[in-house]
mmCIF file of C-alpha atoms and ligand atoms in Angstrom:
data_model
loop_
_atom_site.group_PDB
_atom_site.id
_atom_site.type_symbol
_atom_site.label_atom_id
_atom_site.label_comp_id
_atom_site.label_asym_id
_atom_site.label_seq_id
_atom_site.Cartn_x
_atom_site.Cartn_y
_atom_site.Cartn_z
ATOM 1 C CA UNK A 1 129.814 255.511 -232.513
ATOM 2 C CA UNK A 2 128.895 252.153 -231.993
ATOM 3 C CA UNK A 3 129.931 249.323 -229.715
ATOM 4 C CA UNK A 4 132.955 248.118 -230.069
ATOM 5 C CA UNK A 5 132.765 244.540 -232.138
ATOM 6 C CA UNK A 6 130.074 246.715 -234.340
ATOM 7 C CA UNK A 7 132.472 249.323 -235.442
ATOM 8 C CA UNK A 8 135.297 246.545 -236.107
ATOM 9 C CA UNK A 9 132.688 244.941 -238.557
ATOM 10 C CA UNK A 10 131.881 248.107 -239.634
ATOM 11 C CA UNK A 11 135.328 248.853 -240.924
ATOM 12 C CA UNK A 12 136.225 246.054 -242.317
ATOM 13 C CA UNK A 13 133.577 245.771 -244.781
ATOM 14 C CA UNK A 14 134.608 249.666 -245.856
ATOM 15 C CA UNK A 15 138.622 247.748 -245.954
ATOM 16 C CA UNK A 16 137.236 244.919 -248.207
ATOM 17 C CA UNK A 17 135.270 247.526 -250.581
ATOM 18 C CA UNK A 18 138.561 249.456 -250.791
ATOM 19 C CA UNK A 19 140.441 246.690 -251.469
ATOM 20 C CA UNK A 20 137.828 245.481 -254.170
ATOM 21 C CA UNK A 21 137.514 248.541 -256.245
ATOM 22 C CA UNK A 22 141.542 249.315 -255.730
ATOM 23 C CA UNK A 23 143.468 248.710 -259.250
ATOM 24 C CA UNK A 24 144.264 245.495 -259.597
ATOM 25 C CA UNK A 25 148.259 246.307 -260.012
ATOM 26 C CA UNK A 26 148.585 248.406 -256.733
ATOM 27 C CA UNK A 27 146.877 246.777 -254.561
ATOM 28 C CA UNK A 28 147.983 244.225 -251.814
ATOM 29 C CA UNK A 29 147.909 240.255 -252.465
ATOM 30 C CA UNK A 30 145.350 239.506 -250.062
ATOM 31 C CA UNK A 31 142.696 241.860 -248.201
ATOM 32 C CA UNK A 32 144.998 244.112 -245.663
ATOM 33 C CA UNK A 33 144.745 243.037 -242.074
ATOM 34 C CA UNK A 34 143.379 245.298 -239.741
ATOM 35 C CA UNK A 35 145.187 246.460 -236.429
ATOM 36 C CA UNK A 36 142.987 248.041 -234.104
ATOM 37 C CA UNK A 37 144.641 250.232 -232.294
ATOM 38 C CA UNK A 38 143.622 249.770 -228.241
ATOM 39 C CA UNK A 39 146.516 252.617 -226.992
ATOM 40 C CA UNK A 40 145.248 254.020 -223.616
ATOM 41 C CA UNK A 41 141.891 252.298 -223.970
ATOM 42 C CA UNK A 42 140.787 249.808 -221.293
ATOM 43 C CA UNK A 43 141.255 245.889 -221.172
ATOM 44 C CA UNK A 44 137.672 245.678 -221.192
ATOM 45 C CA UNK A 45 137.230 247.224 -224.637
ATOM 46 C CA UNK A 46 139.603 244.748 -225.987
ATOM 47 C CA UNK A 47 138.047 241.427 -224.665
ATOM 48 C CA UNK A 48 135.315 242.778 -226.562
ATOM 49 C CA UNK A 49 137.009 243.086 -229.978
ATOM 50 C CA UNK A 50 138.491 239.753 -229.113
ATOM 51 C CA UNK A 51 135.230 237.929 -228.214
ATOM 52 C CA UNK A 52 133.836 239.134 -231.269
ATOM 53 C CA UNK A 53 136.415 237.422 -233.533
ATOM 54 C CA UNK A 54 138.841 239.802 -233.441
ATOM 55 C CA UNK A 55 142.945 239.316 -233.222
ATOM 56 C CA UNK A 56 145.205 241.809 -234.144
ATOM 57 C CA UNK A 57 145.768 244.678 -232.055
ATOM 58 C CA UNK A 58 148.337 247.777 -231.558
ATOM 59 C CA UNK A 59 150.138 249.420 -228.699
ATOM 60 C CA UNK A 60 152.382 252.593 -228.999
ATOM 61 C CA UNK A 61 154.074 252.322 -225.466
ATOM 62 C CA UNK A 62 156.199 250.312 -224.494
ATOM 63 C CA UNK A 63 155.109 249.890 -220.578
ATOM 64 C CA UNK A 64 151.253 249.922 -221.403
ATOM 65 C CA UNK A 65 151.642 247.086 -224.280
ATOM 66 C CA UNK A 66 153.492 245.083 -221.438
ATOM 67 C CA UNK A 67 150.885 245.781 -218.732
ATOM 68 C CA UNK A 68 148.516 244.952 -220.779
ATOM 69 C CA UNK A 69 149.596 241.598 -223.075
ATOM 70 C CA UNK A 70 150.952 240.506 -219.530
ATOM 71 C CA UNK A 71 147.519 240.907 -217.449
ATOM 72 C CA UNK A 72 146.200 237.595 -216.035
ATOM 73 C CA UNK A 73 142.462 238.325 -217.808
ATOM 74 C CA UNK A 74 144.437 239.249 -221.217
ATOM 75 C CA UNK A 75 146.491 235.673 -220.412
ATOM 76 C CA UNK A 76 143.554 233.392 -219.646
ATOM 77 C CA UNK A 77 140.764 234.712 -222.471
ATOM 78 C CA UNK A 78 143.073 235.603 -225.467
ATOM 79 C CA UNK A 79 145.195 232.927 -226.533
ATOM 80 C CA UNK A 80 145.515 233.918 -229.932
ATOM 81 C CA UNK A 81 145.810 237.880 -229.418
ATOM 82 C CA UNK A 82 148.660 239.757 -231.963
ATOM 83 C CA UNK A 83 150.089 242.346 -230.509
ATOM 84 C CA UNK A 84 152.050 244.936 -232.770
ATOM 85 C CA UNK A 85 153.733 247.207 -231.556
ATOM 86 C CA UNK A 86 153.824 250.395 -233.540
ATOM 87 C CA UNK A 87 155.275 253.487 -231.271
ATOM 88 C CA UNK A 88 159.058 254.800 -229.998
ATOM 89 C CA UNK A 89 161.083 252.034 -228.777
ATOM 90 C CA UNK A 90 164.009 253.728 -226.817
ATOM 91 C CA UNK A 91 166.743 251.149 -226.910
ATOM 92 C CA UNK A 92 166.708 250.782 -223.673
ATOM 93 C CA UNK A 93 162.887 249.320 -223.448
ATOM 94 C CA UNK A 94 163.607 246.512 -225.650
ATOM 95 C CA UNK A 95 164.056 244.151 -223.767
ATOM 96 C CA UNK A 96 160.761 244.702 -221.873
ATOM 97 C CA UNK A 97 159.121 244.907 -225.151
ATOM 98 C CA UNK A 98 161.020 241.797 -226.622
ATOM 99 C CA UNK A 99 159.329 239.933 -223.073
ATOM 100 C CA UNK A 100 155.416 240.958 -223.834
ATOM 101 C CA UNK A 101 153.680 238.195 -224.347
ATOM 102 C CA UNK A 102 152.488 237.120 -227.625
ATOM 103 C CA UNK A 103 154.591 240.215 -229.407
ATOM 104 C CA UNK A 104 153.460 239.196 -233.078
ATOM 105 C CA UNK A 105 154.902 242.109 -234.882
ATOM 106 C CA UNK A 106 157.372 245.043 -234.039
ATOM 107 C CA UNK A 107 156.461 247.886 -236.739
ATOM 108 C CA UNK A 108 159.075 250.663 -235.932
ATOM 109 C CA UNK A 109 162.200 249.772 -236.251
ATOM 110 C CA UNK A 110 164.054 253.056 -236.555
ATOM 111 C CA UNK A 111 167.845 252.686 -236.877
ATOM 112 C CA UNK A 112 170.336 249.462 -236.757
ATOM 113 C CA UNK A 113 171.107 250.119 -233.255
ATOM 114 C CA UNK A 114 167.340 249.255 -232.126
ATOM 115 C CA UNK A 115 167.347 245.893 -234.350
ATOM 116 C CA UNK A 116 170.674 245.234 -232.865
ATOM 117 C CA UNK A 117 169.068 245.312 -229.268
ATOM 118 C CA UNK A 118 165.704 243.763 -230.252
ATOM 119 C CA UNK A 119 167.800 240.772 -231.621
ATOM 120 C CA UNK A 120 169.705 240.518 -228.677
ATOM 121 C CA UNK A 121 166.718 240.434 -226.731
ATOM 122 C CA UNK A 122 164.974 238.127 -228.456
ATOM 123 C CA UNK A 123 164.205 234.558 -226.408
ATOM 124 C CA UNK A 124 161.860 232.727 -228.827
ATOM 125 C CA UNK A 125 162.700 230.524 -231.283
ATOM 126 C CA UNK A 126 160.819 231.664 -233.994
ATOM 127 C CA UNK A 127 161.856 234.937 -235.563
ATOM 128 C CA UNK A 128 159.995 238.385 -234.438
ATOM 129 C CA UNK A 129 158.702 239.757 -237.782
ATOM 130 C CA UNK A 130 159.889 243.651 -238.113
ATOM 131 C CA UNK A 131 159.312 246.266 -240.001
ATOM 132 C CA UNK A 132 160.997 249.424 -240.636
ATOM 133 C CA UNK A 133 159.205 253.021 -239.853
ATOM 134 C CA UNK A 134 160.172 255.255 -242.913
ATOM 135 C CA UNK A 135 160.074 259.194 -242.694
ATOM 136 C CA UNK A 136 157.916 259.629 -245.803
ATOM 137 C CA UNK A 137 157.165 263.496 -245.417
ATOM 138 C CA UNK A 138 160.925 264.471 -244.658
ATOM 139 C CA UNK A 139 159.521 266.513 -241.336
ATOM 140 C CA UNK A 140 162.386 266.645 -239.008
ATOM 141 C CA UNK A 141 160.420 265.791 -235.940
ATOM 142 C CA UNK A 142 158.743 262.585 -237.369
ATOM 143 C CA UNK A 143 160.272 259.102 -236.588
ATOM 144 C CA UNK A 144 161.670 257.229 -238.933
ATOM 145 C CA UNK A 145 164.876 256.121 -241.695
ATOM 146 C CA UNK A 146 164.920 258.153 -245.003
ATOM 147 C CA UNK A 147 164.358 255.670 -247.630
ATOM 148 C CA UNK A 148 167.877 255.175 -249.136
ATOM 149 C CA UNK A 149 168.420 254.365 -244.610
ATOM 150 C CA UNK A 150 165.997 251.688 -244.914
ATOM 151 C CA UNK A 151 167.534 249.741 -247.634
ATOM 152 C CA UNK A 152 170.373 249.940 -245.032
ATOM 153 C CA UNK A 153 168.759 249.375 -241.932
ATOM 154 C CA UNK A 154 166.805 245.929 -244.220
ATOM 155 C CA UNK A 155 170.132 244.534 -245.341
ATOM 156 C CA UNK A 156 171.088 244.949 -241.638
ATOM 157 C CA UNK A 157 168.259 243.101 -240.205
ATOM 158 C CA UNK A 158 168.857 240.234 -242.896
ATOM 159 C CA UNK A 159 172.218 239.994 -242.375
ATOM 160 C CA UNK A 160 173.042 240.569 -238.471
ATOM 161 C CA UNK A 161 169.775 239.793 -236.711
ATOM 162 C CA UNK A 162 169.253 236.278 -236.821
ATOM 163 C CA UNK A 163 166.238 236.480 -234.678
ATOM 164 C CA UNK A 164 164.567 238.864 -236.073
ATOM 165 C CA UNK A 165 162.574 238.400 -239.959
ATOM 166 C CA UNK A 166 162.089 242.104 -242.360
ATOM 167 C CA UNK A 167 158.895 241.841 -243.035
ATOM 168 C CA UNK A 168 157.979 245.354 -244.117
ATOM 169 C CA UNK A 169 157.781 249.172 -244.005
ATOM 170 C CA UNK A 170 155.438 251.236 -242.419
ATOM 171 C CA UNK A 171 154.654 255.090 -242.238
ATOM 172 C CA UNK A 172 152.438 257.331 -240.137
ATOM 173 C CA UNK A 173 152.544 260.138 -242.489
ATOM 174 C CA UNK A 174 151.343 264.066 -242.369
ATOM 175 C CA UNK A 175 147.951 264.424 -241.343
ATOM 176 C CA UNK A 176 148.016 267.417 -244.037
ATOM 177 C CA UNK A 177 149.360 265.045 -246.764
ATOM 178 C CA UNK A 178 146.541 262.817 -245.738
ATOM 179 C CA UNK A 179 143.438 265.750 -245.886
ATOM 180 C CA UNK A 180 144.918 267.119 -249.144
ATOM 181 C CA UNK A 181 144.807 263.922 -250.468
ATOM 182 C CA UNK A 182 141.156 263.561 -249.819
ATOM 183 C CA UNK A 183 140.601 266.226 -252.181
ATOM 184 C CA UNK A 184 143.428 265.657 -254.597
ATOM 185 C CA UNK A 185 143.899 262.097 -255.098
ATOM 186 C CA UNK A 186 147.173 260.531 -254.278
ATOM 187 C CA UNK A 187 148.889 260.814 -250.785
ATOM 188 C CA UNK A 188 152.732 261.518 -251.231
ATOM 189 C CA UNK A 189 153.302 259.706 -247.782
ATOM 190 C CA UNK A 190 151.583 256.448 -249.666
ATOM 191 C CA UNK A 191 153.152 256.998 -252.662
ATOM 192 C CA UNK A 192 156.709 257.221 -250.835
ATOM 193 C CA UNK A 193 156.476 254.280 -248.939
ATOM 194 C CA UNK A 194 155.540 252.244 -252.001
ATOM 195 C CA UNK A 195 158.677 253.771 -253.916
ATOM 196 C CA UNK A 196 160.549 252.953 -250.652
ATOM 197 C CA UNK A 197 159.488 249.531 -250.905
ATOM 198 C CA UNK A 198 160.331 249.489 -254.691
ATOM 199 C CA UNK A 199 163.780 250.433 -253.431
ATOM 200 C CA UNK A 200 164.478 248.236 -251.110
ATOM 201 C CA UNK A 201 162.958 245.116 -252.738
ATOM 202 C CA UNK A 202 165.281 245.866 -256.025
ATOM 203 C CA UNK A 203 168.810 245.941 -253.344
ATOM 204 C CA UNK A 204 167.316 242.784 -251.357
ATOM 205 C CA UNK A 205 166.189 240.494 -254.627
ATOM 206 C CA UNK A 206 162.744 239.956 -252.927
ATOM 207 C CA UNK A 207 159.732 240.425 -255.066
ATOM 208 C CA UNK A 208 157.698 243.916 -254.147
ATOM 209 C CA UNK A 209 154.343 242.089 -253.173
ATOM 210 C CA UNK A 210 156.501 240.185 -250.166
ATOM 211 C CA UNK A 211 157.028 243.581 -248.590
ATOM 212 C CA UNK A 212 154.621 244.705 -246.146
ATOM 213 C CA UNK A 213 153.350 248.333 -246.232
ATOM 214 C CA UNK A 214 151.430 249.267 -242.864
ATOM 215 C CA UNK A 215 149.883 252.319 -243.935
ATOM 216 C CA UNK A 216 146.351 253.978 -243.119
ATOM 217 C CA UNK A 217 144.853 255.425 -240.042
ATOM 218 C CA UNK A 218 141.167 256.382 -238.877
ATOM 219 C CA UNK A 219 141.212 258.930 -241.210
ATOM 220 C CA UNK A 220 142.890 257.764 -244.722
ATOM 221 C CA UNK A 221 142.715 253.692 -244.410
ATOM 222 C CA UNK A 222 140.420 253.659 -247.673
ATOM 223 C CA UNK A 223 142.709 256.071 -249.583
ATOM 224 C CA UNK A 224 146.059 253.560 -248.272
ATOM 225 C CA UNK A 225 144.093 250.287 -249.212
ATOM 226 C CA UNK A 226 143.798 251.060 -252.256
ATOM 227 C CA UNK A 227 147.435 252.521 -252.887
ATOM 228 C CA UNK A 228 148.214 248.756 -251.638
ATOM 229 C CA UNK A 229 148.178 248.917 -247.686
ATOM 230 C CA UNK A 230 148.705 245.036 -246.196
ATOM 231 C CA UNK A 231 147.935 246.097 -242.775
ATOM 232 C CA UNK A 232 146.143 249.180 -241.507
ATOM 233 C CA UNK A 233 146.388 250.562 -238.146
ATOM 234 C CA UNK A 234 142.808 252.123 -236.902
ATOM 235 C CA UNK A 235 142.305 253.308 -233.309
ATOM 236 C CA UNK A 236 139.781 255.871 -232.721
ATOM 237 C CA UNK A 237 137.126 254.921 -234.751
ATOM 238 C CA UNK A 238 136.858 251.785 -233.205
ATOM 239 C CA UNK A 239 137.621 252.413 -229.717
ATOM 240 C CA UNK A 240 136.153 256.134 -230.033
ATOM 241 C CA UNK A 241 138.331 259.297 -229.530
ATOM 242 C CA UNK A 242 141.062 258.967 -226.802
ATOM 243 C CA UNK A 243 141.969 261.193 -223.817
ATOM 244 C CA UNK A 244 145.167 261.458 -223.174
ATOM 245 C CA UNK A 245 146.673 261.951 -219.825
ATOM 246 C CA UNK A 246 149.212 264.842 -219.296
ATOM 247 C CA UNK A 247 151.707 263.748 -217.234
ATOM 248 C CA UNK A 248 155.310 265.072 -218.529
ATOM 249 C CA UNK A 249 156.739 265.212 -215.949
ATOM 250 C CA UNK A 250 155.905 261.113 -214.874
ATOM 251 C CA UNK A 251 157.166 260.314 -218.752
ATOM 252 C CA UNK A 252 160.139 261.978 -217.743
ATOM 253 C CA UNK A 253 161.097 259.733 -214.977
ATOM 254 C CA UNK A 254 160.256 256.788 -216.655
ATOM 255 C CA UNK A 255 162.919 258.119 -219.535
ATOM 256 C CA UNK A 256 160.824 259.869 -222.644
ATOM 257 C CA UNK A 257 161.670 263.081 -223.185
ATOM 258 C CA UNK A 258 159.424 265.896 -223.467
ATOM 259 C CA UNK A 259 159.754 266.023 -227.040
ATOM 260 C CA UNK A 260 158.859 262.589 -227.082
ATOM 261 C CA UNK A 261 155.597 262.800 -225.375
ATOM 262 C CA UNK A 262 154.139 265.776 -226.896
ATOM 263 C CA UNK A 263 154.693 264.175 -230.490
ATOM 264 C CA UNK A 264 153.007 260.981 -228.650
ATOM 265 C CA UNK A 265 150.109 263.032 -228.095
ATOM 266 C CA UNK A 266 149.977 264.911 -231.489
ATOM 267 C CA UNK A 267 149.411 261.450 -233.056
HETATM 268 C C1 PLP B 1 147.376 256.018 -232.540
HETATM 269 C C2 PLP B 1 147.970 255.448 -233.748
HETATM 270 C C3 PLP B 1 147.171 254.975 -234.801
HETATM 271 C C4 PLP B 1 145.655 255.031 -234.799
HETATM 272 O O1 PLP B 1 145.210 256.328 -234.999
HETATM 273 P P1 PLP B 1 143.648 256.668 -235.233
HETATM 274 O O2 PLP B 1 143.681 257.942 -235.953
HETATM 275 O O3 PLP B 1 143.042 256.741 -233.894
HETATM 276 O O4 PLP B 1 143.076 255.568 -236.039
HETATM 277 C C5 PLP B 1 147.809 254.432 -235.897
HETATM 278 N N1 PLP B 1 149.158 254.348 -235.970
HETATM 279 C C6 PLP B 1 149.947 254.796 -234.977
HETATM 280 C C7 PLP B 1 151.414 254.679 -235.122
HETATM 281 C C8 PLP B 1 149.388 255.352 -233.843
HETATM 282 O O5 PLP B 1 150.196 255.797 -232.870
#
C-alpha cells in the first residue's frame, strides 16, 4: 500500500486499461470517473488526494460527510472538491445533507419519499444530480428500489422534483456475485443494473448512454468498467483498509437503527 496520491494514480491507469480493452458497445462514453471513497478516513488523507489532482470523493454518512465538506481546512484548500454521497439517507437527515457544502452528487436515492424531501431541501439554484440505488441481488436486507420501482421512483424525480436532475443508477451489489464473477465472467449485479437502465431509459425516452451506472468497488471496478461503469466508487485501496468504530449504541441516539449500522459495517 502506497501513499495516498500514488495509489489514486495507480488505479486509474488499471480504470483506463479496463475501459480500453472493454467492448466497444458496453462500455461507457467517456473513461468512468473515479470516486474515492474517504468514509471514516482522516481530513488529512484527503488534502492529499486533493493536492495531487484529485476531485471526486464519497461519504456514506450523513453527519461525517457534513463535518467534513463543512471543516474550515476542507473550505479554504478545496474549492473544487465533489462530494457524493453514496450511503442511507434517513429522511430525516436530508436536510443536513442537502446543506454540505459542495454536495455534487446524491447516489442513493431509495424511494419517492426521500427525493420528495431532498427537493424540498434543496437551496441552490442549480439542480442536485441524483441517482437511484437499485437492489440488483433481490437480498432483502440490501438498500435499494427493484428495477420496475426505479422506473417509478425516475419518472418521479422528473416530474415532481424540480430541483433535483436523474442522472443515474447505482448498485453496491453481493460481494459473492462479485468473487464468482471473478472466476465466471459476468456479474449478475452489473448485468442487472444495465438491464435496469435499459428499462428505465425505454419508459423515460432518454438514450441508454445518458444514464449513469455507478458500479465497482475495491474489489470488482475492472470487471464493472468494462460492463460500462461511468463512475466507480473505490475506498480501501486507496485510503487502505478501514477500522470501524463500534458504537451502537451512540448510532442509536443519533437515529440509525441497529440494523442499520451493522449492514454499514458489513460494507
Ligand atoms: C465503502 C463503500 C465503497 C468503497 O468500498 P471499498 O471496497 O473500500 O472500495 C463503495 N461504495 C459504497 C456504497 C460504500 O459504502
Amino acid at each position: 500500500m502506497g501513499a495516498v496520491a500514488d495509489n489514486i494514480s495507480v488505479i486509474s491507469k488499471r480504470i483506463l486499461e479496463a475501459y480500453n480493452s472493454a467492448p466497444l458497445d458496453q462500455r461507457a462514453k467517456t473513461v468512468p470517473r473515479l470516486v474515492a471513497v474517504s468514509k471514516t478516513k482522516p481530513i488529512d488523507m484527503i488534502l492529499e488526494a486533493y493536492r495531487a489532482g484529485h476531485r471526486h470523493f464519497g461519504e456514506n454518512y450523513v453527519q461525517e460527510l457534513c463535518e467534513k465538506s463543512s471543516s474550515p481546512i476542507i473550505l479554504k484548500e478545496c474549492p473544487d472538491i465533489r462530494w457524493h454521497f453514496i450511503g442511507n439517507c434517513q429522511s430525516n437527515k436530508s436536510k443536513d445533507l442537502m446543506r454540505c457544502p459542495n454536495l455534487a452528487m446524491m447516489e442513493t436515492i431509495v424511494s419517492q419519499k426521500l427525493a420528495k424531501k431532498l427537493n424540498s431541501h434543496a437551496g441552490s439554484v442549480e439542480k442536485l444530480p441524483v441517482m437511484i440505488q437499485v437492489n440488483t441481488s433481490g437480498e432483502a436486507n440490501k438498500n435499494g428500489l427493484e428495477p420496475d420501482e426505479s422506473v417509478e421512483c425516475a419518472q418521479f424525480i422528473q416530474k415532481e422534483c424540480p430541483n433535483l436532475k436523474f442522472v443515474g443508477l447505482m448498485t453496491i451489489g453481493d460481494i459473492g456475485n462479485s468473487l464468482a464473477a471473478s472466476d465466471k465472467g459476468e456479474n449478475p449485479d452489473f448485468a442487472k443494473l444495465r438491464e435496469t437502465r435499459a428499462l428505465v431509459a425505454k419508459e423515460l425516452n432518454l438514450a441508454e448512454s445518458d444514464i449513469e451506472l455507478s458500479m465497482g468497488m475495491s474489489s470488482d471496478f475492472e470487471e464493472a468498467v468494462r460492463m460500462g461503469s461511468t463512475s466507480v466508487r473505490v475506498g480501501s485501496s486507496i485510503f487502505g483498509e478501514r477500522l470501524y468504530p463500534t458504537k451502537p449504541a451512540a448510532a442509536a441516539t443519533s437515529g440509525d437503527t441497529l440494523t442499520d449500522t451493522l449492514r454499514q459495517v458489513k460494507i
